[in-house]
């Protein structure tokens, strides 16, 4: 089978695979010509999920904008064109069929004219906001395989599995030229190469959700593969990620809780219930030791409540050094083998101890935001978390915390007390990221991913229990003291 046939063909023989949950979200990102569409379509068929080509959504809007005589830079008018339009994707024989206000535009969106303008149209913040809303709405109706540029990094930071497909420019040009010829468009390979290079530049350099490798994505370099092999490998990568996320029926050889931890956890567990803690699905923490626990930070109650919820046999909190000066606090911290950390600058000693604990299979609790933040506004995440993940290679569990600033016996009507755990984040993309960026830059990407995850966990919490007037007022109160504290601890510079 030629490359051409391979890339225009459907799934081929389905591989034998493990189950993927029916509400799974499989995110597939990568540059133009990396084979995303063919792969995503085949995986959707194989796993019984809905296939969504988000590039086709941006292309349809571009087609409509050009048809309406708009320039690609006219953000407000293009955004209002989209706001008033019905945009549908329906499964087709080969590619998905795209309808703009009921009109089939599937062929029209693949022309060189649309191709030349689509990166400009898709760079507008207002356009992306509306598109992301529509993409998330699709996944509320069914499990999806969704392909694009920002699916794993921005649209679904908590996707069940993320793939990033890459290929050399030469391989991508060859595929694009064949696709165009197959559709009957005469193209000049040099022009296609120039267009791809320009689209890569625009897609990667734009301010709004640029094309980026999500640190937890499995990266597949596809240049040398024919389509059937690409699909098989992509499906195997998804199956492996899903299997890794499925908690084992029993954890091997978990050490028992020592007596002092049992006492401390019991005390805080009782307190948590007294204050009406609702904990959500702590099975995410059914992992062997050596995990980074990474909660949002609102108040001093966060660490004990998260710790008591987890009941891990060896959890070491990185706590600011100042706390060890207060005698009662020091006693509790010592009992729990907390590690003092100096927050201004980089505390190499604390960092080293944390890495040693992780290497020995003990857990570390770190607050990635570095200090208590106003509720309802997660982030910014500082560089410490990303550095710790890169050097220890330990998985990190993002934890959403709500209500620890408004505790009331029996549960607060001002601010519900909640702890929610996300599945562990693993740095699957680290080798690919290291080939492109330095350690600090990778930390920034890890930080951005955690900010997006906290935002998503918060959105889920607010969808179940809407934010209260007390919480909104408290956010403003806390913002003032937080700004002062951040200036004192980290200096007035924007956080790294
Ligand atoms: O995948 P494609 O070539 O059909 O995408 C067309 C354009 O849309 C591409 O230049 C970048 C943009 N796009 C985007 O910005 N975000 C997405 N999620 C998908 C596509």
Short mmCIF file of C-alpha atoms and ligand atoms in Angstrom, two decimals:
data_model
loop_
_atom_site.label_atom_id
_atom_site.label_comp_id
_atom_site.label_asym_id
_atom_site.label_seq_id
_atom_site.Cartn_x
_atom_site.Cartn_y
_atom_site.Cartn_z
CA UNK A 1 0.00 0.00 0.00
CA UNK A 2 1.38 3.43 -0.90
CA UNK A 3 1.70 6.25 1.59
CA UNK A 4 -1.10 7.95 -0.26
CA UNK A 5 -3.46 5.03 0.19
CA UNK A 6 -2.30 4.64 3.74
CA UNK A 7 -3.11 8.22 4.66
CA UNK A 8 -6.46 8.28 2.92
CA UNK A 9 -7.58 4.89 4.15
CA UNK A 10 -9.71 4.26 7.23
CA UNK A 11 -8.68 2.24 10.22
CA UNK A 12 -7.33 -0.95 8.74
CA UNK A 13 -7.58 -4.04 10.95
CA UNK A 14 -8.38 -3.05 14.53
CA UNK A 15 -5.62 -3.94 16.96
CA UNK A 16 -6.43 -6.06 19.97
CA UNK A 17 -6.53 -3.64 22.85
CA UNK A 18 -7.60 -3.11 26.39
CA UNK A 19 -10.83 -1.27 27.13
CA UNK A 20 -11.07 2.48 26.97
CA UNK A 21 -13.88 3.98 29.11
CA UNK A 22 -16.91 5.10 27.04
CA UNK A 23 -16.59 8.65 28.40
CA UNK A 24 -12.84 8.82 27.67
CA UNK A 25 -11.30 11.93 26.17
CA UNK A 26 -8.34 11.12 23.95
CA UNK A 27 -6.43 14.28 22.99
CA UNK A 28 -4.26 14.20 19.88
CA UNK A 29 -2.11 17.22 19.09
CA UNK A 30 0.69 17.92 16.65
CA UNK A 31 1.72 20.08 13.71
CA UNK A 32 0.03 20.08 10.31
CA UNK A 33 0.77 16.95 8.31
CA UNK A 34 1.74 14.75 11.25
CA UNK A 35 -1.05 12.31 10.47
CA UNK A 36 -3.35 13.40 13.32
CA UNK A 37 -6.60 13.18 11.39
CA UNK A 38 -6.13 9.70 9.99
CA UNK A 39 -4.89 8.43 13.34
CA UNK A 40 -7.61 10.12 15.39
CA UNK A 41 -10.33 8.87 13.06
CA UNK A 42 -9.04 5.31 13.26
CA UNK A 43 -8.72 5.38 17.06
CA UNK A 44 -12.24 6.75 17.41
CA UNK A 45 -13.54 3.86 15.33
CA UNK A 46 -11.49 1.33 17.24
CA UNK A 47 -12.45 2.58 20.70
CA UNK A 48 -16.07 3.43 19.83
CA UNK A 49 -15.68 7.15 20.54
CA UNK A 50 -16.76 10.28 18.67
CA UNK A 51 -14.13 11.73 16.32
CA UNK A 52 -13.72 15.52 16.47
CA UNK A 53 -11.43 17.40 14.09
CA UNK A 54 -11.02 20.83 15.70
CA UNK A 55 -8.88 22.06 12.79
CA UNK A 56 -11.98 21.62 10.60
CA UNK A 57 -13.87 23.92 12.99
CA UNK A 58 -11.26 26.68 12.60
CA UNK A 59 -11.16 26.07 8.84
CA UNK A 60 -14.94 26.36 8.53
CA UNK A 61 -14.87 29.69 10.33
CA UNK A 62 -12.04 30.85 8.06
CA UNK A 63 -14.03 29.82 4.99
CA UNK A 64 -17.05 31.75 6.28
CA UNK A 65 -14.96 34.82 7.12
CA UNK A 66 -13.34 34.90 3.68
CA UNK A 67 -16.76 34.39 2.09
CA UNK A 68 -18.13 37.33 4.08
CA UNK A 69 -15.29 39.51 2.75
CA UNK A 70 -13.55 39.81 6.14
CA UNK A 71 -9.80 40.11 6.58
CA UNK A 72 -8.25 37.35 8.77
CA UNK A 73 -7.20 40.02 11.29
CA UNK A 74 -10.73 41.30 12.00
CA UNK A 75 -11.11 39.55 15.35
CA UNK A 76 -14.35 41.06 16.63
CA UNK A 77 -16.27 40.57 13.38
CA UNK A 78 -14.98 37.02 12.92
CA UNK A 79 -15.87 36.17 16.53
CA UNK A 80 -19.41 37.49 16.08
CA UNK A 81 -19.73 35.54 12.82
CA UNK A 82 -18.90 32.40 14.80
CA UNK A 83 -21.19 33.30 17.72
CA UNK A 84 -24.19 33.40 15.40
CA UNK A 85 -23.36 30.26 13.42
CA UNK A 86 -24.37 26.63 13.66
CA UNK A 87 -21.22 24.56 13.21
CA UNK A 88 -21.66 20.79 12.97
CA UNK A 89 -19.31 17.88 12.48
CA UNK A 90 -20.81 14.66 11.19
CA UNK A 91 -19.03 11.38 10.61
CA UNK A 92 -18.24 10.89 6.91
CA UNK A 93 -16.96 8.11 4.69
CA UNK A 94 -13.40 9.34 4.94
CA UNK A 95 -12.90 12.71 6.64
CA UNK A 96 -15.54 14.11 8.98
CA UNK A 97 -18.10 16.26 7.14
CA UNK A 98 -18.41 19.83 8.23
CA UNK A 99 -21.58 21.93 8.04
CA UNK A 100 -21.77 25.70 8.44
CA UNK A 101 -25.36 26.79 9.09
CA UNK A 102 -26.52 23.56 7.45
CA UNK A 103 -24.34 23.91 4.35
CA UNK A 104 -21.82 21.15 3.63
CA UNK A 105 -18.43 22.92 3.47
CA UNK A 106 -16.27 19.80 3.81
CA UNK A 107 -14.51 20.33 0.48
CA UNK A 108 -14.43 24.13 0.61
CA UNK A 109 -12.45 24.23 3.86
CA UNK A 110 -9.55 22.25 2.38
CA UNK A 111 -8.57 24.74 -0.33
CA UNK A 112 -5.20 26.55 -0.39
CA UNK A 113 -6.98 29.90 0.21
CA UNK A 114 -8.44 28.68 3.52
CA UNK A 115 -5.18 27.00 4.39
CA UNK A 116 -3.30 30.28 3.96
CA UNK A 117 -5.61 32.23 6.29
CA UNK A 118 -6.61 29.71 8.97
CA UNK A 119 -3.61 30.20 11.28
CA UNK A 120 -4.39 33.92 11.49
CA UNK A 121 -8.06 33.36 12.22
CA UNK A 122 -7.35 30.70 14.84
CA UNK A 123 -4.94 32.97 16.72
CA UNK A 124 -7.73 35.28 17.98
CA UNK A 125 -8.49 34.96 21.70
CA UNK A 126 -12.22 35.53 21.31
CA UNK A 127 -12.46 32.92 18.57
CA UNK A 128 -10.57 30.37 20.66
CA UNK A 129 -12.74 30.99 23.72
CA UNK A 130 -15.90 30.19 21.78
CA UNK A 131 -14.35 27.20 19.95
CA UNK A 132 -13.04 25.70 23.21
CA UNK A 133 -16.53 26.03 24.75
CA UNK A 134 -18.02 24.18 21.77
CA UNK A 135 -15.34 21.49 21.91
CA UNK A 136 -15.91 20.90 25.62
CA UNK A 137 -19.64 20.72 25.02
CA UNK A 138 -19.11 17.94 22.48
CA UNK A 139 -17.23 15.88 25.05
CA UNK A 140 -20.05 16.29 27.58
CA UNK A 141 -22.29 14.33 25.22
CA UNK A 142 -19.93 11.43 24.45
CA UNK A 143 -16.41 10.10 24.80
CA UNK A 144 -14.22 11.66 22.10
CA UNK A 145 -11.00 11.39 20.20
CA UNK A 146 -10.27 15.05 19.56
CA UNK A 147 -7.42 16.31 17.44
CA UNK A 148 -5.91 19.77 17.15
CA UNK A 149 -3.10 21.91 18.53
CA UNK A 150 -4.17 22.72 22.11
CA UNK A 151 -6.42 19.81 23.06
CA UNK A 152 -4.15 18.30 25.72
CA UNK A 153 -2.71 21.59 26.95
CA UNK A 154 -5.79 23.85 27.07
CA UNK A 155 -9.10 22.26 26.03
CA UNK A 156 -8.81 19.08 28.14
CA UNK A 157 -5.90 19.33 30.59
CA UNK A 158 -7.43 16.27 32.31
CA UNK A 159 -7.83 14.19 29.14
CA UNK A 160 -7.82 10.44 29.74
CA UNK A 161 -4.85 10.09 27.37
CA UNK A 162 -2.81 12.62 25.40
CA UNK A 163 -0.76 11.92 22.29
CA UNK A 164 1.51 14.34 20.49
CA UNK A 165 2.24 13.26 16.91
CA UNK A 166 5.34 14.69 15.32
CA UNK A 167 7.11 14.23 11.98
CA UNK A 168 9.94 15.88 10.09
CA UNK A 169 9.06 18.77 7.80
CA UNK A 170 10.02 16.64 4.76
CA UNK A 171 7.63 13.83 5.72
CA UNK A 172 4.84 16.28 6.43
CA UNK A 173 5.30 18.10 3.13
CA UNK A 174 5.18 14.81 1.25
CA UNK A 175 1.94 13.80 2.96
CA UNK A 176 0.29 17.18 2.38
CA UNK A 177 1.26 17.21 -1.32
CA UNK A 178 -0.27 13.76 -1.77
CA UNK A 179 -3.44 14.78 0.06
CA UNK A 180 -3.87 17.88 -2.12
CA UNK A 181 -3.30 15.89 -5.32
CA UNK A 182 -5.78 13.28 -4.18
CA UNK A 183 -8.37 16.04 -3.83
CA UNK A 184 -7.55 17.26 -7.33
CA UNK A 185 -5.69 20.43 -6.28
CA UNK A 186 -2.51 21.09 -8.27
CA UNK A 187 0.18 22.10 -5.78
CA UNK A 188 3.83 23.02 -5.85
CA UNK A 189 5.78 21.11 -3.16
CA UNK A 190 7.97 24.16 -2.49
CA UNK A 191 4.86 26.25 -1.83
CA UNK A 192 3.45 23.56 0.48
CA UNK A 193 6.76 23.48 2.37
CA UNK A 194 6.73 27.25 2.77
CA UNK A 195 3.10 27.19 3.90
CA UNK A 196 3.75 24.43 6.47
CA UNK A 197 6.77 26.26 7.85
CA UNK A 198 4.74 29.45 8.17
CA UNK A 199 1.83 27.62 9.84
CA UNK A 200 4.24 25.92 12.27
CA UNK A 201 5.63 29.33 13.12
CA UNK A 202 2.23 30.97 13.60
CA UNK A 203 0.69 28.04 15.50
CA UNK A 204 3.67 27.75 17.88
CA UNK A 205 4.36 31.43 18.41
CA UNK A 206 0.85 32.78 19.00
CA UNK A 207 -0.02 34.02 22.49
CA UNK A 208 -3.31 32.14 22.83
CA UNK A 209 -2.90 28.38 23.42
CA UNK A 210 0.05 27.85 21.09
CA UNK A 211 0.91 24.45 19.68
CA UNK A 212 2.90 22.89 22.49
CA UNK A 213 3.77 19.44 23.76
CA UNK A 214 1.82 18.83 26.95
CA UNK A 215 4.40 17.42 29.43
CA UNK A 216 2.19 14.39 30.12
CA UNK A 217 1.61 13.50 26.44
CA UNK A 218 3.06 10.39 24.83
CA UNK A 219 5.13 11.76 21.92
CA UNK A 220 5.20 9.67 18.74
CA UNK A 221 7.71 10.53 15.97
CA UNK A 222 5.80 9.28 12.94
CA UNK A 223 8.03 10.20 9.95
CA UNK A 224 9.13 6.66 9.18
CA UNK A 225 5.76 4.99 9.68
CA UNK A 226 3.07 3.99 7.24
CA UNK A 227 -0.43 4.68 8.51
CA UNK A 228 -1.29 1.18 9.79
CA UNK A 229 1.82 1.15 11.96
CA UNK A 230 1.13 4.67 13.17
CA UNK A 231 -2.40 3.71 14.21
CA UNK A 232 -1.24 0.57 15.91
CA UNK A 233 1.40 2.43 17.91
CA UNK A 234 -0.96 5.25 18.79
CA UNK A 235 -3.60 2.78 19.98
CA UNK A 236 -1.01 0.91 22.03
CA UNK A 237 0.14 4.19 23.62
CA UNK A 238 -3.45 5.08 24.57
CA UNK A 239 -4.06 1.60 25.99
CA UNK A 240 -0.86 1.81 28.04
CA UNK A 241 -1.83 5.20 29.49
CA UNK A 242 -5.34 3.98 30.35
CA UNK A 243 -3.90 0.88 32.02
CA UNK A 244 -1.48 3.02 34.03
CA UNK A 245 -4.40 5.10 35.30
CA UNK A 246 -6.49 2.15 36.32
CA UNK A 247 -5.86 1.55 40.02
CA UNK A 248 -4.66 -1.99 40.74
CA UNK A 249 -7.06 -4.16 42.77
CA UNK A 250 -4.51 -4.30 45.59
CA UNK A 251 -1.31 -2.42 46.18
CA UNK A 252 1.75 -4.59 46.65
CA UNK A 253 3.45 -4.46 50.03
CA UNK A 254 2.16 -1.12 51.28
CA UNK A 255 4.01 -0.34 54.50
CA UNK A 256 1.72 -0.09 57.52
CA UNK A 257 0.95 3.25 59.12
CA UNK A 258 3.24 3.83 62.10
CA UNK A 259 1.56 4.56 65.44
CA UNK A 260 2.26 8.30 65.53
CA UNK A 261 0.94 8.85 62.01
CA UNK A 262 -2.12 6.81 62.86
CA UNK A 263 -2.81 9.12 65.80
CA UNK A 264 -2.22 12.35 63.84
CA UNK A 265 -4.26 11.16 60.85
CA UNK A 266 -7.07 10.04 63.18
CA UNK A 267 -7.17 13.44 64.91
CA UNK A 268 -7.22 15.36 61.64
CA UNK A 269 -9.62 12.84 60.09
CA UNK A 270 -12.10 13.52 62.93
CA UNK A 271 -11.60 17.26 62.50
CA UNK A 272 -12.15 16.97 58.75
CA UNK A 273 -15.46 15.17 59.32
CA UNK A 274 -16.41 17.66 62.02
CA UNK A 275 -15.99 20.44 59.46
CA UNK A 276 -17.97 18.50 56.85
CA UNK A 277 -15.18 17.49 54.45
CA UNK A 278 -16.38 15.98 51.17
CA UNK A 279 -13.56 14.07 49.61
CA UNK A 280 -13.80 13.02 46.01
CA UNK A 281 -12.49 9.78 44.60
CA UNK A 282 -9.22 9.21 46.43
CA UNK A 283 -8.59 6.06 44.33
CA UNK A 284 -6.33 8.28 42.23
CA UNK A 285 -3.90 7.87 45.10
CA UNK A 286 -3.82 4.10 44.92
CA UNK A 287 -0.22 4.28 43.77
CA UNK A 288 2.96 2.83 45.20
CA UNK A 289 5.06 5.24 47.33
CA UNK A 290 7.26 7.90 45.78
CA UNK A 291 4.49 10.25 44.65
CA UNK A 292 4.47 14.05 44.68
CA UNK A 293 1.19 15.28 46.20
CA UNK A 294 0.54 18.77 44.82
CA UNK A 295 -2.42 20.60 46.40
CA UNK A 296 -3.60 24.14 45.82
CA UNK A 297 -2.90 26.30 48.86
CA UNK A 298 -5.51 28.45 50.58
CA UNK A 299 -4.88 28.12 54.31
CA UNK A 300 -2.84 26.34 56.99
CA UNK A 301 -5.55 23.70 57.13
CA UNK A 302 -4.72 22.37 53.64
CA UNK A 303 -1.77 20.17 54.57
CA UNK A 304 -3.37 18.40 57.57
CA UNK A 305 -6.71 17.88 55.77
CA UNK A 306 -5.11 16.56 52.60
CA UNK A 307 -2.75 14.39 54.66
CA UNK A 308 -5.60 12.98 56.75
CA UNK A 309 -7.61 12.26 53.60
CA UNK A 310 -4.75 10.39 51.99
CA UNK A 311 -3.50 8.43 55.01
CA UNK A 312 -0.26 7.62 53.15
CA UNK A 313 2.29 5.70 55.23
CA UNK A 314 5.16 8.10 54.45
CA UNK A 315 4.13 11.58 53.40
CA UNK A 316 6.67 14.35 53.95
CA UNK A 317 5.38 17.89 53.67
CA UNK A 318 7.69 20.62 52.42
CA UNK A 319 6.76 23.31 54.95
CA UNK A 320 8.10 26.85 55.11
CA UNK A 321 11.01 27.10 57.53
CA UNK A 322 9.30 29.84 59.60
CA UNK A 323 6.66 27.35 60.81
CA UNK A 324 9.31 25.31 62.59
CA UNK A 325 9.92 28.26 64.92
CA UNK A 326 6.47 27.98 66.55
CA UNK A 327 6.69 25.31 69.29
CA UNK A 328 3.24 23.59 68.93
CA UNK A 329 3.47 23.66 65.13
CA UNK A 330 7.03 22.37 65.27
CA UNK A 331 5.89 19.38 67.32
CA UNK A 332 3.25 18.43 64.73
CA UNK A 333 5.62 18.99 61.81
CA UNK A 334 8.35 16.90 63.43
CA UNK A 335 5.87 14.12 64.19
CA UNK A 336 5.05 13.99 60.49
CA UNK A 337 8.70 14.24 59.35
CA UNK A 338 8.02 17.49 57.50
CA UNK A 339 10.93 19.03 55.59
CA UNK A 340 11.67 22.74 56.22
CA UNK A 341 12.06 24.79 53.05
CA UNK A 342 13.30 28.32 52.56
CA UNK A 343 10.95 29.95 50.07
CA UNK A 344 12.95 32.88 48.80
CA UNK A 345 15.39 31.67 46.18
CA UNK A 346 16.09 28.03 45.47
CA UNK A 347 16.57 25.89 48.61
CA UNK A 348 18.97 23.24 47.28
CA UNK A 349 19.13 21.41 50.63
CA UNK A 350 15.36 20.92 50.92
CA UNK A 351 15.22 19.98 47.27
CA UNK A 352 17.88 17.32 47.76
CA UNK A 353 16.05 15.83 50.77
CA UNK A 354 12.79 15.76 48.78
CA UNK A 355 14.47 13.92 45.89
CA UNK A 356 15.95 11.39 48.32
CA UNK A 357 12.55 10.70 49.89
CA UNK A 358 10.98 10.18 46.47
CA UNK A 359 13.79 7.89 45.32
CA UNK A 360 13.29 5.81 48.47
CA UNK A 361 9.56 5.42 47.75
CA UNK A 362 8.33 8.03 50.22
CA UNK A 363 5.87 10.73 49.19
CA UNK A 364 6.39 14.49 49.16
CA UNK A 365 3.62 17.03 49.67
CA UNK A 366 4.53 20.33 48.03
CA UNK A 367 2.41 23.42 47.45
CA UNK A 368 3.25 24.35 43.85
CA UNK A 369 1.93 27.89 44.25
CA UNK A 370 4.57 28.49 46.92
CA UNK A 371 2.30 30.36 49.30
CA UNK A 372 -1.37 30.69 50.25
CA UNK A 373 -3.34 32.02 47.30
CA UNK A 374 -6.75 33.70 47.09
CA UNK A 375 -9.50 31.07 46.74
CA UNK A 376 -11.09 30.77 43.31
CA UNK A 377 -7.95 31.84 41.53
CA UNK A 378 -5.53 28.92 41.23
CA UNK A 379 -1.90 29.54 40.27
CA UNK A 380 0.58 30.81 39.34
CA UNK A 381 2.57 27.63 39.81
CA UNK A 382 6.24 28.29 40.52
CA UNK A 383 9.24 26.49 39.10
CA UNK A 384 9.88 24.21 42.14
CA UNK A 385 7.28 21.60 41.19
CA UNK A 386 8.57 21.27 37.63
CA UNK A 387 12.18 21.00 38.79
CA UNK A 388 11.26 18.35 41.36
CA UNK A 389 9.32 16.34 38.78
CA UNK A 390 12.12 16.53 36.21
CA UNK A 391 14.85 15.51 38.62
CA UNK A 392 12.93 12.82 40.54
CA UNK A 393 10.82 11.56 37.61
CA UNK A 394 8.10 10.95 40.23
CA UNK A 395 4.42 11.17 39.23
CA UNK A 396 2.58 14.15 40.74
CA UNK A 397 -1.06 14.21 41.83
CA UNK A 398 -2.80 17.60 41.50
CA UNK A 399 -5.16 18.23 44.40
CA UNK A 400 -7.97 20.78 44.38
CA UNK A 401 -8.82 22.28 47.76
CA UNK A 402 -11.84 24.40 48.60
CA UNK A 403 -13.32 25.78 51.80
CA UNK A 404 -10.32 25.66 54.12
CA UNK A 405 -10.66 29.41 54.76
CA UNK A 406 -14.27 29.22 55.87
CA UNK A 407 -14.41 26.23 58.23
CA UNK A 408 -17.59 25.81 60.28
CA UNK A 409 -18.66 22.87 62.43
CA UNK A 410 -20.93 20.51 60.51
CA UNK A 411 -19.94 22.00 57.15
CA UNK A 412 -19.94 25.58 55.97
CA UNK A 413 -22.74 27.08 53.90
CA UNK A 414 -20.30 29.90 53.04
CA UNK A 415 -17.72 27.65 51.47
CA UNK A 416 -18.07 23.86 51.12
CA UNK A 417 -15.04 21.94 52.29
CA UNK A 418 -13.73 19.82 49.43
CA UNK A 419 -10.62 17.88 48.45
CA UNK A 420 -10.52 16.51 44.88
CA UNK A 421 -7.72 14.45 43.40
CA UNK A 422 -6.77 14.32 39.72
CA UNK A 423 -5.05 11.32 38.16
CA UNK A 424 -1.27 11.39 38.58
CA UNK A 425 0.61 13.47 36.01
CA UNK A 426 3.60 11.66 34.51
CA UNK A 427 6.24 13.38 32.40
CA UNK A 428 5.86 11.15 29.35
CA UNK A 429 7.06 13.88 27.01
CA UNK A 430 10.27 14.64 28.93
CA UNK A 431 12.78 13.29 26.33
CA UNK A 432 11.07 15.25 23.54
CA UNK A 433 10.87 18.37 25.69
CA UNK A 434 14.54 18.07 26.68
CA UNK A 435 15.50 17.98 23.01
CA UNK A 436 13.82 21.39 22.56
CA UNK A 437 13.96 23.30 25.86
CA UNK A 438 16.05 23.82 28.99
CA UNK A 439 15.02 22.74 32.49
CA UNK A 440 13.48 26.11 33.46
CA UNK A 441 11.42 26.26 30.28
CA UNK A 442 10.15 22.75 30.87
CA UNK A 443 9.26 23.69 34.46
CA UNK A 444 7.23 26.60 33.11
CA UNK A 445 5.32 24.18 30.86
CA UNK A 446 4.70 21.83 33.77
CA UNK A 447 3.49 24.80 35.80
CA UNK A 448 1.11 25.85 33.04
CA UNK A 449 -0.31 22.33 32.88
CA UNK A 450 -0.95 22.24 36.64
CA UNK A 451 -2.60 25.67 36.49
CA UNK A 452 -4.90 24.37 33.75
CA UNK A 453 -5.67 21.23 35.79
CA UNK A 454 -6.49 23.21 38.94
CA UNK A 455 -8.72 25.44 36.81
CA UNK A 456 -10.52 22.40 35.43
CA UNK A 457 -10.98 20.80 38.88
CA UNK A 458 -12.31 24.11 40.15
CA UNK A 459 -14.74 24.38 37.23
CA UNK A 460 -16.07 20.90 38.09
CA UNK A 461 -16.43 21.85 41.74
CA UNK A 462 -18.26 25.08 40.90
CA UNK A 463 -20.52 23.20 38.48
CA UNK A 464 -21.65 20.98 41.38
CA UNK A 465 -21.62 23.62 44.12
CA UNK A 466 -21.69 27.11 42.64
CA UNK A 467 -19.32 29.65 44.07
CA UNK A 468 -20.99 31.49 46.97
CA UNK A 469 -21.18 35.24 47.59
CA UNK A 470 -19.00 34.66 50.69
CA UNK A 471 -16.33 32.99 48.58
CA UNK A 472 -16.31 35.83 46.05
CA UNK A 473 -15.94 38.40 48.85
CA UNK A 474 -13.30 36.25 50.55
CA UNK A 475 -11.33 36.05 47.30
CA UNK A 476 -11.06 39.84 47.26
CA UNK A 477 -10.08 39.93 50.93
CA UNK A 478 -7.43 37.24 50.47
CA UNK A 479 -6.05 38.83 47.31
CA UNK A 480 -4.88 41.88 49.24
CA UNK A 481 -2.99 39.97 51.94
CA UNK A 482 -1.66 37.51 49.34
CA UNK A 483 -0.20 40.28 47.19
CA UNK A 484 1.58 41.71 50.23
CA UNK A 485 2.93 38.29 51.24
CA UNK A 486 4.14 37.47 47.73
CA UNK A 487 5.99 40.76 47.49
CA UNK A 488 7.65 40.03 50.84
CA UNK A 489 8.58 36.40 50.13
CA UNK A 490 9.32 36.38 46.42
CA UNK A 491 9.96 40.06 45.71
CA UNK A 492 7.68 42.10 43.50
CA UNK A 493 8.85 40.37 40.34
CA UNK A 494 6.26 38.21 38.59
CA UNK A 495 6.65 34.62 39.82
CA UNK A 496 8.77 32.21 37.78
O1 LIG B 1 -5.23 20.50 11.71
P1 LIG B 1 -5.54 21.50 10.58
O2 LIG B 1 -4.41 21.69 9.61
O3 LIG B 1 -6.83 21.22 9.91
O4 LIG B 1 -5.74 22.91 11.36
C1 LIG B 1 -6.02 24.08 10.68
C2 LIG B 1 -5.51 25.28 11.47
O5 LIG B 1 -6.32 25.45 12.62
C3 LIG B 1 -4.07 25.20 11.93
O6 LIG B 1 -3.24 26.10 11.24
C4 LIG B 1 -4.07 25.61 13.36
C5 LIG B 1 -5.50 25.78 13.73
N1 LIG B 1 -5.92 24.96 14.86
C6 LIG B 1 -5.78 25.50 16.11
O7 LIG B 1 -5.29 26.61 16.26
N2 LIG B 1 -6.21 24.80 17.19
C7 LIG B 1 -6.74 23.59 17.06
N3 LIG B 1 -7.16 22.93 18.17
C8 LIG B 1 -6.87 23.02 15.78
C9 LIG B 1 -6.42 23.72 14.70
#
